[in-house]
XYZ file of C-alpha atoms in Angstrom:
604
model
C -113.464 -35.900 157.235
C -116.794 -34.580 155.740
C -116.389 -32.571 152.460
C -118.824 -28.983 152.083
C -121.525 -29.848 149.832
C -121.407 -26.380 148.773
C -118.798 -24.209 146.898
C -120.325 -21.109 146.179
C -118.451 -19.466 149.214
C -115.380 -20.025 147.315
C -115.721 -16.438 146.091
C -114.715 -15.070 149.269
C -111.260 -16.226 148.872
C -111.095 -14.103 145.923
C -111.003 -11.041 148.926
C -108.072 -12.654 150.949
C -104.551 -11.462 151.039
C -102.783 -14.458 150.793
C -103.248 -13.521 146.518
C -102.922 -9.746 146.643
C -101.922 -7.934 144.065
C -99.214 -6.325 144.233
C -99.878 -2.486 143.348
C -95.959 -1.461 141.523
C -93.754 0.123 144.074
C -95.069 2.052 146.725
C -94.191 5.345 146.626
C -94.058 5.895 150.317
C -91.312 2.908 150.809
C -88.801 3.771 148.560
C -87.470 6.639 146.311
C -84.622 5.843 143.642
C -81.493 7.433 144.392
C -80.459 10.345 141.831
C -77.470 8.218 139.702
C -74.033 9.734 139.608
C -70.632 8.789 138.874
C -68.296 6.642 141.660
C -66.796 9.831 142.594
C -69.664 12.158 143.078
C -70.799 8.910 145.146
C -67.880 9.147 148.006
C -68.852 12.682 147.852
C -72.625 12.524 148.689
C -72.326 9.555 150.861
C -69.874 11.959 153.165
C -72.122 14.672 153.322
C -75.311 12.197 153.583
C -73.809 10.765 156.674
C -73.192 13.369 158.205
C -76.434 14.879 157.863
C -78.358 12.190 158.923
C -75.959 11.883 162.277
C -76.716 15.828 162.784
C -80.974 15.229 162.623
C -80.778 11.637 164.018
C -82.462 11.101 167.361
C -80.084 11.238 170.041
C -78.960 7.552 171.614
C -79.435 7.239 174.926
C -77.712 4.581 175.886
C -74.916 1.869 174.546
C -77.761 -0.352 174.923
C -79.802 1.742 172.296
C -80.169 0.097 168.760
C -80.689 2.659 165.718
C -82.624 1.387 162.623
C -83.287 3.497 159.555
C -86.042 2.563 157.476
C -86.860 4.215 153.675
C -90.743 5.401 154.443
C -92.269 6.401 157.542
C -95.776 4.531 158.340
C -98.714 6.507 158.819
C -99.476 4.836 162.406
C -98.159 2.304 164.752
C -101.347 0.430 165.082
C -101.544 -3.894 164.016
C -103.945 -3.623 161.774
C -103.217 -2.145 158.071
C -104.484 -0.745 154.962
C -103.127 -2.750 152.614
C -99.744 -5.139 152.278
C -97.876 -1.896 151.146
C -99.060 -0.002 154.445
C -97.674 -3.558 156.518
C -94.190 -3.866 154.692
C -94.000 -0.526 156.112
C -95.143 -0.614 159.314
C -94.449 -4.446 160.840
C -90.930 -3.643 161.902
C -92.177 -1.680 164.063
C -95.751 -2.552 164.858
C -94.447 -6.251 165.982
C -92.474 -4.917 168.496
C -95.348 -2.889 170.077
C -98.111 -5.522 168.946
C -96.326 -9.045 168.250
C -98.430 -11.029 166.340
C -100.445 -13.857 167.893
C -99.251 -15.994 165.096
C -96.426 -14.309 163.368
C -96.198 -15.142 160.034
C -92.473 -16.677 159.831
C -91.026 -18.383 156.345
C -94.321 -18.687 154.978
C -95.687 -20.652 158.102
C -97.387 -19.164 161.197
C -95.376 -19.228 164.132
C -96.694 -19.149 167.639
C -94.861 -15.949 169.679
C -96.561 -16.076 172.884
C -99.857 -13.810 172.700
C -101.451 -16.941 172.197
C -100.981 -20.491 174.748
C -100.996 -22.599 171.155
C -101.907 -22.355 167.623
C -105.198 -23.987 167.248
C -105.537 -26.863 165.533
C -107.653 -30.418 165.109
C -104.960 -32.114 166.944
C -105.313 -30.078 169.931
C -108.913 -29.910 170.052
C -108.914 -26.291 169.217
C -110.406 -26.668 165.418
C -113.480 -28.549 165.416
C -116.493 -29.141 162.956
C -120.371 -28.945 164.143
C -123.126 -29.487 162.026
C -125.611 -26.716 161.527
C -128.683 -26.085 159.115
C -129.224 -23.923 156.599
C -131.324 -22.889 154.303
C -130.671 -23.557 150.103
C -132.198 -20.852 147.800
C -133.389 -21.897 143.831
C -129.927 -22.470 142.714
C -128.766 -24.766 145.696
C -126.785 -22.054 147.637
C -126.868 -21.152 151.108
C -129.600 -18.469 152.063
C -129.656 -16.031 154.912
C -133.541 -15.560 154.386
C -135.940 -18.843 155.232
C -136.671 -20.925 152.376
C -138.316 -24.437 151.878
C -135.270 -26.008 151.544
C -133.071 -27.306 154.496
C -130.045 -29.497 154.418
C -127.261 -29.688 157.060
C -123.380 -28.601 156.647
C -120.274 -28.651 158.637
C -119.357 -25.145 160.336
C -115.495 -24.569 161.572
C -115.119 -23.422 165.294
C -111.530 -22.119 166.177
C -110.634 -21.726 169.979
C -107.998 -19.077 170.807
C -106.069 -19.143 173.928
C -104.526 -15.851 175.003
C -101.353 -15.771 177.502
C -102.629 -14.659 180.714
C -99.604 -13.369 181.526
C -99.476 -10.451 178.959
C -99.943 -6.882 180.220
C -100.216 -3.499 178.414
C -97.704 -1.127 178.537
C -99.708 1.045 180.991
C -99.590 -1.627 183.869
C -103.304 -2.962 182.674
C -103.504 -6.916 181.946
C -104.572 -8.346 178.613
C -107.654 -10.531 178.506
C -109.470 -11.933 175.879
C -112.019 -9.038 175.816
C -109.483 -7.145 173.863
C -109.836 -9.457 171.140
C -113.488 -9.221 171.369
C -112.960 -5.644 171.378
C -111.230 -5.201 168.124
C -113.561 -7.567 166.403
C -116.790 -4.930 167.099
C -114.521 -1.996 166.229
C -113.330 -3.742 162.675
C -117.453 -3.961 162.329
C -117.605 -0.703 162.516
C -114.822 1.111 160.695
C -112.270 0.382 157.815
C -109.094 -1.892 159.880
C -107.765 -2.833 156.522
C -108.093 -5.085 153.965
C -106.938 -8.276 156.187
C -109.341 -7.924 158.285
C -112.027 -7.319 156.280
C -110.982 -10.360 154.927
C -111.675 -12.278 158.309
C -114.948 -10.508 158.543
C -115.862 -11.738 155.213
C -115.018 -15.601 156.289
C -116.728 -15.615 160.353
C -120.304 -15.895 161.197
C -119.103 -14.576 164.817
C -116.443 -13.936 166.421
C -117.426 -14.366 170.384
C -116.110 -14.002 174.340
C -115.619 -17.982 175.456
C -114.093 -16.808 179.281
C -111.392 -14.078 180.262
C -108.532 -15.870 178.302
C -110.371 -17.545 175.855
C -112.223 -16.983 172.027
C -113.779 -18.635 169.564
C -114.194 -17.926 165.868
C -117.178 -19.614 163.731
C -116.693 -19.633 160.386
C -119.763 -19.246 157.814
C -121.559 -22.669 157.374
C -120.061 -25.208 154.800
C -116.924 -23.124 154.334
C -113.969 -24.976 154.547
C -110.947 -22.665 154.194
C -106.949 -23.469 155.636
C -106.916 -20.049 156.842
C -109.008 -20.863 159.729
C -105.836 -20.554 162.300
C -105.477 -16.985 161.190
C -108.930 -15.654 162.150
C -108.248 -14.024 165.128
C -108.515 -10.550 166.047
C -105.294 -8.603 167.522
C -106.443 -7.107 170.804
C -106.874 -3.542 171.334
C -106.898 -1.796 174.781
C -110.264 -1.573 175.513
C -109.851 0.253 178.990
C -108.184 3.181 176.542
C -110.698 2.888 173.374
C -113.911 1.693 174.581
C -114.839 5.355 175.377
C -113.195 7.363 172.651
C -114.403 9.010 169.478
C -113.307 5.891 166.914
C -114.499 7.501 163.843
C -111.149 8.222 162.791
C -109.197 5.768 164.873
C -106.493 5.217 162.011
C -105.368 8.938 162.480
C -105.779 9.205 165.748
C -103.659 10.175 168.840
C -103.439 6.599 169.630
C -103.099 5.246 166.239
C -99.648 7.544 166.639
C -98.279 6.791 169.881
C -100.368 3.770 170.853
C -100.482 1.493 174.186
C -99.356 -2.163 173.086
C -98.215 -5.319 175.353
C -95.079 -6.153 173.152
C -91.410 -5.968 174.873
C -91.227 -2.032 173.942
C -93.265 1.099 174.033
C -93.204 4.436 172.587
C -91.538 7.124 174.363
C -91.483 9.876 171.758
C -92.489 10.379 168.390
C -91.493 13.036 166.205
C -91.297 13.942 162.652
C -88.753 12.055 161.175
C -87.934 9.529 164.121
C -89.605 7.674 166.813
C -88.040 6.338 169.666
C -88.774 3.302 171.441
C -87.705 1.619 175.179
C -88.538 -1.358 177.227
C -92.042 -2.445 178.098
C -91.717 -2.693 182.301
C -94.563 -5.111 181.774
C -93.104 -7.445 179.346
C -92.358 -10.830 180.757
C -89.133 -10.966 178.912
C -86.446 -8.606 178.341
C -83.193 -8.350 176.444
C -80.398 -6.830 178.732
C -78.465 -6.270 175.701
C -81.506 -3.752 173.896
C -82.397 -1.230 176.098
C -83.899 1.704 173.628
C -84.418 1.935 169.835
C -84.025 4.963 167.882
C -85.637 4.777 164.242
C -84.876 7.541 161.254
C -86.847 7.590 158.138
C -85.230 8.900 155.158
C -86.615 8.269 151.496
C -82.626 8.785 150.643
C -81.657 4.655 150.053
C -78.190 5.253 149.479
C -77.999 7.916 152.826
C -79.294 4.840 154.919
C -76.424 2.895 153.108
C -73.560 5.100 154.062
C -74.982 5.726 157.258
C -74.483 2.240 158.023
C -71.106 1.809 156.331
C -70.303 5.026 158.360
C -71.382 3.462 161.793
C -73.984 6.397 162.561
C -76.753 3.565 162.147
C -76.622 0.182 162.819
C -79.508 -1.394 160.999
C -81.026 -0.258 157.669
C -84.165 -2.719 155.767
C -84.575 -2.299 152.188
C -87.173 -3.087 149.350
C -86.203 -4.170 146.112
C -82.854 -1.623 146.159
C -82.051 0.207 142.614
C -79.810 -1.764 140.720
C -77.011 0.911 140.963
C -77.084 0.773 145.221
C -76.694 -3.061 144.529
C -73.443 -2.683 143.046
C -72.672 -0.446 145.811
C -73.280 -2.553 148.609
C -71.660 -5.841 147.375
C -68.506 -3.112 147.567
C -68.885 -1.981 151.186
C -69.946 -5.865 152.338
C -66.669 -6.904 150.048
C -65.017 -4.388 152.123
C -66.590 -4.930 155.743
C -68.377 -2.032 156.155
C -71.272 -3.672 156.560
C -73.049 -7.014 156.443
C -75.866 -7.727 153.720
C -78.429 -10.349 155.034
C -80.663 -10.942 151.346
C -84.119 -12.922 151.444
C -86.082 -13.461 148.511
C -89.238 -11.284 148.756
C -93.044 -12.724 148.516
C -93.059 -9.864 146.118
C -93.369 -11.835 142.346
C -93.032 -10.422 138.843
C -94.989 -12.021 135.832
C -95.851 -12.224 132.296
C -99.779 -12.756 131.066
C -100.899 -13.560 128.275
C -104.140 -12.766 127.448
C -105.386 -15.665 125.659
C -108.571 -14.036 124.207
C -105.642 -12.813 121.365
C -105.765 -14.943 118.601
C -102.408 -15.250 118.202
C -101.519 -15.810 121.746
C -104.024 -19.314 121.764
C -101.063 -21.292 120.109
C -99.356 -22.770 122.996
C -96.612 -22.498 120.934
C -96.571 -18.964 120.484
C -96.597 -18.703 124.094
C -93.662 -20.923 124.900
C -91.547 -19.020 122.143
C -92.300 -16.018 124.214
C -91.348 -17.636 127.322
C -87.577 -19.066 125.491
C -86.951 -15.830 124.731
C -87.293 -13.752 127.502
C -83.176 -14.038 129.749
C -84.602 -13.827 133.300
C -81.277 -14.880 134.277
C -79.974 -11.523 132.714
C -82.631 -10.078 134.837
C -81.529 -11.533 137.685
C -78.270 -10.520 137.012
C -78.578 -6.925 135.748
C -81.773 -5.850 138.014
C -81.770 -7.967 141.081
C -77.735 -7.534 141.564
C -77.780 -11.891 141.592
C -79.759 -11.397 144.662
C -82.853 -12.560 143.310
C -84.348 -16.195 142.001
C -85.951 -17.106 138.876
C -89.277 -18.710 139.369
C -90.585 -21.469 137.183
C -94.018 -22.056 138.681
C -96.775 -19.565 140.246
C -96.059 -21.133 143.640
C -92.659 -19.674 145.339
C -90.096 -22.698 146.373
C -90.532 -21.253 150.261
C -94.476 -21.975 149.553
C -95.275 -25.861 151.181
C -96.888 -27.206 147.766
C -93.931 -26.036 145.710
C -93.536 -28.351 143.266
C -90.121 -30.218 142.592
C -88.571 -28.521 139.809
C -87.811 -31.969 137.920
C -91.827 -32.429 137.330
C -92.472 -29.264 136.103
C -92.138 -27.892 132.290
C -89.421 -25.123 132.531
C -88.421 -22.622 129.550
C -84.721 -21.446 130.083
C -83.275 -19.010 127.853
C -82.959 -20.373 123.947
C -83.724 -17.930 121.480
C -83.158 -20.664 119.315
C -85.419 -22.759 119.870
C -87.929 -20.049 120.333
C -87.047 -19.024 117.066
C -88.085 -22.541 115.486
C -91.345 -22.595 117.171
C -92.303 -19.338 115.426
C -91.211 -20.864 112.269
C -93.398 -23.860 113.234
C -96.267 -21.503 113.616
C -95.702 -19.726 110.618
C -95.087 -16.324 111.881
C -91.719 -15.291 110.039
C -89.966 -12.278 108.841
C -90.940 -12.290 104.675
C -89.648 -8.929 104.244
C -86.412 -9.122 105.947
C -87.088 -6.314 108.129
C -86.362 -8.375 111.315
C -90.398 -8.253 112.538
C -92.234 -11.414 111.944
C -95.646 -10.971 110.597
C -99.432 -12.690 111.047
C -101.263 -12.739 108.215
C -99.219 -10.635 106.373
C -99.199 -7.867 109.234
C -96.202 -7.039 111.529
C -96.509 -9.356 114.925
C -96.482 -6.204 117.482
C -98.068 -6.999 120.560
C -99.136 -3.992 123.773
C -97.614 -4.777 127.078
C -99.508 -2.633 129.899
C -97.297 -1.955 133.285
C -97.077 0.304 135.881
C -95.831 3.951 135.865
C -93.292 4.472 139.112
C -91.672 1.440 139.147
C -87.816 1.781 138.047
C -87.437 -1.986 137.877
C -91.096 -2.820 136.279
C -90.030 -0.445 133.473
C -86.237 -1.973 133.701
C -87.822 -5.306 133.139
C -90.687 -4.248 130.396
C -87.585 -3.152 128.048
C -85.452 -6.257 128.942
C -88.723 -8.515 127.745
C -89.142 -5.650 124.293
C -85.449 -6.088 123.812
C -85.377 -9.602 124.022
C -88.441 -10.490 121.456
C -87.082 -8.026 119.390
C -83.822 -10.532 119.307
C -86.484 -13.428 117.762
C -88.292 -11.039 115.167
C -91.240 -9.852 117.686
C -92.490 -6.080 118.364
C -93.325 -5.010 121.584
C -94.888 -1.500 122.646
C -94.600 -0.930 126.113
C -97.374 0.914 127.509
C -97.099 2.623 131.602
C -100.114 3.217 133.368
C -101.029 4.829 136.376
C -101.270 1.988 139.097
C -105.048 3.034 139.821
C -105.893 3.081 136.144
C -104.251 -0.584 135.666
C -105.677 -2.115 137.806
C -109.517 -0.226 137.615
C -112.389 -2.150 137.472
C -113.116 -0.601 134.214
C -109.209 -0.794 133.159
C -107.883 -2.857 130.564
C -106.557 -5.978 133.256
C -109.819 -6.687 134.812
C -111.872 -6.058 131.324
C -109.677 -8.449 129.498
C -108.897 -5.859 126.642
C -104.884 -6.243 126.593
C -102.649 -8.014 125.080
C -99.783 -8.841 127.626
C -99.496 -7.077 131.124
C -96.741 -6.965 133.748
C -97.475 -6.802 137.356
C -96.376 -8.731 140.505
C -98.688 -10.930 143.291
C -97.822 -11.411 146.675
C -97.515 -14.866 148.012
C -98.434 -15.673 151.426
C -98.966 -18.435 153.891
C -101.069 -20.717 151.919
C -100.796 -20.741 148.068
C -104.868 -20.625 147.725
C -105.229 -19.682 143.817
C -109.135 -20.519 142.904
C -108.980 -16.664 142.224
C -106.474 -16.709 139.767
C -106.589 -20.355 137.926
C -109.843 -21.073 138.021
C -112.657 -20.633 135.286
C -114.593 -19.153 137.663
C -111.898 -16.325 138.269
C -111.748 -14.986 134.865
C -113.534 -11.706 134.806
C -116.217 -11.530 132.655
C -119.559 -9.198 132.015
C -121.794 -12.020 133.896
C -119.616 -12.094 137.001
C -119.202 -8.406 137.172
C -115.531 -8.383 135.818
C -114.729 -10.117 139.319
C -111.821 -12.656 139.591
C -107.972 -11.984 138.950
C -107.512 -14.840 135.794
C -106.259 -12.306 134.082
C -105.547 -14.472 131.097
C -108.642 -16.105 131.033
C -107.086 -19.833 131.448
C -109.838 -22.088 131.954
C -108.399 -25.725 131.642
C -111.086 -28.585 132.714
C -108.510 -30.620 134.420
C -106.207 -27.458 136.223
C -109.637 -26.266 137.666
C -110.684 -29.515 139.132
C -107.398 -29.334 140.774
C -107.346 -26.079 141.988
C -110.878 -26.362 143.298
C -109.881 -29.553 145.315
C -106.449 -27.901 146.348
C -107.632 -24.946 148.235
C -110.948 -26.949 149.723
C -109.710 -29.765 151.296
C -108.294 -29.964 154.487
C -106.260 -32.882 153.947
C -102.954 -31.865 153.102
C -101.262 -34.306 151.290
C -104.373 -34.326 149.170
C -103.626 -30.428 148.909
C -100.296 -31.142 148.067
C -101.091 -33.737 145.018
C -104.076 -31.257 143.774
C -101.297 -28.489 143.649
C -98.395 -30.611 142.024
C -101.242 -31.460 139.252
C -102.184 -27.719 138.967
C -98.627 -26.589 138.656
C -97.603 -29.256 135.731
C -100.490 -28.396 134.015
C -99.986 -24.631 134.277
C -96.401 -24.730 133.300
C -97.591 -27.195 130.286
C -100.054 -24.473 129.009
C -97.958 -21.376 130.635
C -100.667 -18.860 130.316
C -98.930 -16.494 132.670
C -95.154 -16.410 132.479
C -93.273 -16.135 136.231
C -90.200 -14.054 135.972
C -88.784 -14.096 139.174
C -89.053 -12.798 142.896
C -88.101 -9.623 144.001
C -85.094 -9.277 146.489
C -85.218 -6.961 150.230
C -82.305 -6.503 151.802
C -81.198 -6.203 155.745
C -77.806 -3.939 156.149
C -76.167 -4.847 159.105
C -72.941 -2.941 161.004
C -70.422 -5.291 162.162
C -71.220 -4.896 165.340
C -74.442 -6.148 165.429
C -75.336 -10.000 165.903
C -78.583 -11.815 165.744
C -80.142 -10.505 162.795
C -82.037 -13.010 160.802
C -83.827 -11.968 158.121
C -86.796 -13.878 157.076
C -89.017 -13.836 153.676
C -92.969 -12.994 155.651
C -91.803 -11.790 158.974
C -90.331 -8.124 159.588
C -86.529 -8.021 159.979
C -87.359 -7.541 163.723
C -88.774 -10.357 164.251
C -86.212 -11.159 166.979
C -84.757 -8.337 167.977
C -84.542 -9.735 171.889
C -81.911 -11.787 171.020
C -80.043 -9.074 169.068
C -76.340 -8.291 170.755
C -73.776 -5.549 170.319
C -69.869 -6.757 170.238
């Protein structure tokens, strides 16, 4: 297959999601519950329960399902602000909207909105060749110039299921896709799709079933299955106000063609039943009724209690942990744990003079216990990672050819020694150049376990002789274009990314990611790791369309960046599904909502 000639589109997939960060805990999914001794705990989870029975939404029938979820989304619509606004809203939204390629262990999935996932094999992916014009510096213009070469341009057929319908008896043709394509030109649908927008040329009508996406000329990007647009009623919307679609009336109580519709929403609840329309149907599920309380350990004893029988959880306090290993220990309820996209990590900013000793940095990494974190934060839910790519991830790399740092103060102690930075004054703090080794960490403010994890990493360098002041920002100020993680001015920062489908990563390993004044402090290399041989092999890994040449570009990458570790992984964080006994089916999955497949669900 033909390579691009030209990479300077690469910087678009700096914009895609698939490498978001991932903004500290979002205040609208979860609040911590106020701590309190075991027996104030039977006491509030009595009177919690029996609150939340008295304002829940009543069930209408035994086939009714009730679900209580921590936050309450702003709208029921497919398309979202951000990841945070999605974790929020997809259990829901996928029911109303399933997604034309749901996004299912870290591998699209095709549901049924769509006949098949597109791909070469099938004819549905294909290359033409197009000309363009180059500009002085070789890169693709979108003014006439004297120079014209030709390049390779993706095409990417979708084929919608003729048999969908909306909810209102209306069928489902491809001009709702076309549809929500002109209205994402024209307002704010979230940073996903702008992300699509940023990688088409068009996005166009091909017959009543049928679409087609062009990608921009000479970009070559494995996202290209993904670039379709989730229809949108046009018979409802083509004729309404859209300025403020995302608050709107139908943005609330929207029309989808998924197995179940609104029937009432209300402050508090919502309440769902069966799409007539749907083609399938789940005798078993007739109606759902949702709650949203910001109380985590009221959902918990509600479904302990029986008064719900479904709860989904991010990242739980440590303290509810301990709590629900008691109740599943006890049958009360069932606890189905998946290891979230959500990752913690270390940088290091290598501009520091003392952090450019590889050695420095892999005494750091010895002596930071992220199996204590595990442990102590995570409840043993969690995993350790040892390389930027999560083991769900395709091009995760075999453990045995990667460089790993377990726990061993020890040994991180003789590396310092090696270095030279020792304690001469028997103070316990090391010193460089005759000054006391004390290094900022910058966080987020609002995160319980960011700040739980900040003083587990202080604690443990403290162990080995090194200071660490912990520093909490605001989440906007952190991560500011003018803050200290995009201008490069601190010295070690915690944060978390958010792996998705494809690993991509030219943002963050690359040379070309590390912001800088001539770029425009653009890029997330953070630590400003620019390796020769790591770049070539990220470069290769997310251009090529070959995957087992993908796959030996990332193994490369990943030895290399766990040789040099200039960003630490800690470990993944941990959501939790809490199931009553009676319910059966449930499967929760890393990437896809914990409804996923609710038509299969059954009551015993």
């Amino acid at each position: 297959m033909k390579k691009p000639i030209l990479f300077s589109i690469l910087l678009f997939v700096w914009l895609l999601s698939a490498c978001q960060i991932e903004g500290g805990v979002d205040r609208r999914m979860t609040v911590a519950p106020t701590a309190m001794a075991t027996g104030e705990l039977v006491a509030e989870a009595t009177a919690a329960t029996e609150a939340l029975a008295a304002t829940e939404p009543p069930v209408v029938s035994a086939g009714s399902v009730r679900i209580g979820l921590a936050a309450e989304p702003a709208d029921l619509l497919p398309y979202h602000i951000d990841s945070a606004d999605e974790r929020v809203s997809a259990p829901l939204t996928e029911l109303l909207f399933p997604s034309p390629l749901l996004l299912m262990g870290y591998t699209y999935t095709n549901t049924g909105v769509l006949e098949r996932v597109p791909s070469f094999e099938n004819g549905d992916v294909t290359f033409t060749e197009v000309e363009v014009y180059l500009d002085a510096l070789g890169l693709i213009s979108p003014t006439p110039t004297e120079t014209i070469t030709t390049v390779e341009q993706i095409n990417v057929t979708f084929r919608w299921n003729p048999d969908l319908v909306w909810s209102d008896g209306t069928p489902l043709t491809a001009e709702d896709s076309l549809f929500a394509y002109e209205l994402a030109r024209q307002i704010n649908l979230g940073q996903e799709t702008n992300d699509k927008l940023a990688l088409l040329e068009r996005y166009e009508l091909v017959d009543a079933y049928t679409t087609r996406a062009v990608l921009k000329p000479d970009f070559v990007d494995p996202a290209y299955a993904s670039t379709y647009f989730t229809p949108l009623p046009r018979h409802l919307l083509a004729d309404q106000p859209l300025a403020d679609f995302m608050k709107s009336e139908f943005a609330l109580k929207p029309v989808g063609y998924g197995p179940f519709m609104v029937e009432r929403r209300e402050p508090g609840s919502v309440r769902l039943i069966r799409n007539p329309f749907y083609p399938e149907a789940n005798e078993n599920i007739t109606g759902i009724s949702v709650v949203f309380r910001d109380n985590v350990d009221l959902l918990r004893t509600s479904v302990s209690g029986g008064s719900l029988d479904v709860v989904a959880l991010n990242q739980p306090p440590p303290e509810l942990l301990v709590a629900l290993r008691a109740d599943a220990e006890a049958g009360l309820l069932m606890v189905d744990a998946v290891n979230s996209p959500i990752w913690e990590h270390l940088d290091f900013n290598l501009d520091v003079a003392v952090l450019q000793d590889i050695r420095v940095r892999r005494a750091i990494a010895h002596a930071i216990n992220r199996e204590a974190m595990n442990a102590t934060l995570l409840g043993g839910y969690g995993r350790v990672l040892e390389s930027w790519i999560v083991p769900e991830q395709w091009a995760a790399a075999p453990l045995d050819q990667l460089t790993r740092y377990p726990f061993n103060p020890d040994l991180a102690r003789q590396l310092l020694d090696e270095v030279g930075i020792v304690d001469t004054d028997g103070d316990g703090l090391r010193e460089v150049a005759g000054q006391p080794f004390i290094l900022n960490l910058i966080t987020t403010q609002g995160s319980p376990l960011r700040v739980a994890t900040a003083e587990q990493i202080r604690d443990d360098l403290a162990a080995v002789g090194l200071g660490i002041s912990v520093q909490e920002l605001p989440t906007a100020t952190l991560y500011s274009p003018e803050g200290q993680l995009f201008r490069r001015t601190f010295d070690l920062a915690l944060f978390a990314w958010i792996a998705g489908p494809d690993p991509r990563g030219w943002e963050r390993w690359s040379c070309a990611g590390v912001p800088n004044e001539s770029n425009g402090w653009t890029g997330n290399n953070f630590s400003g790791w620019c390796f020769f041989e790591a770049d070539r092999a990220i470069r290769v890994a997310t251009t090529s369309l070959d995957r087992q040449e993908r796959l030996a570009a990332y193994l490369k990458q990943q030895q290399l960046f766990t040789q040099e570790v200039p960003v630490l992984p800690l470990f993944q964080r941990v959501d939790l599904v809490l199931v009553n006994p009676t319910i059966l089916g449930i499967e929760a999955d890393p990437t896809a909502p914990f409804t996923w497949n609710l038509l299969t669900w059954t009551r015993q």
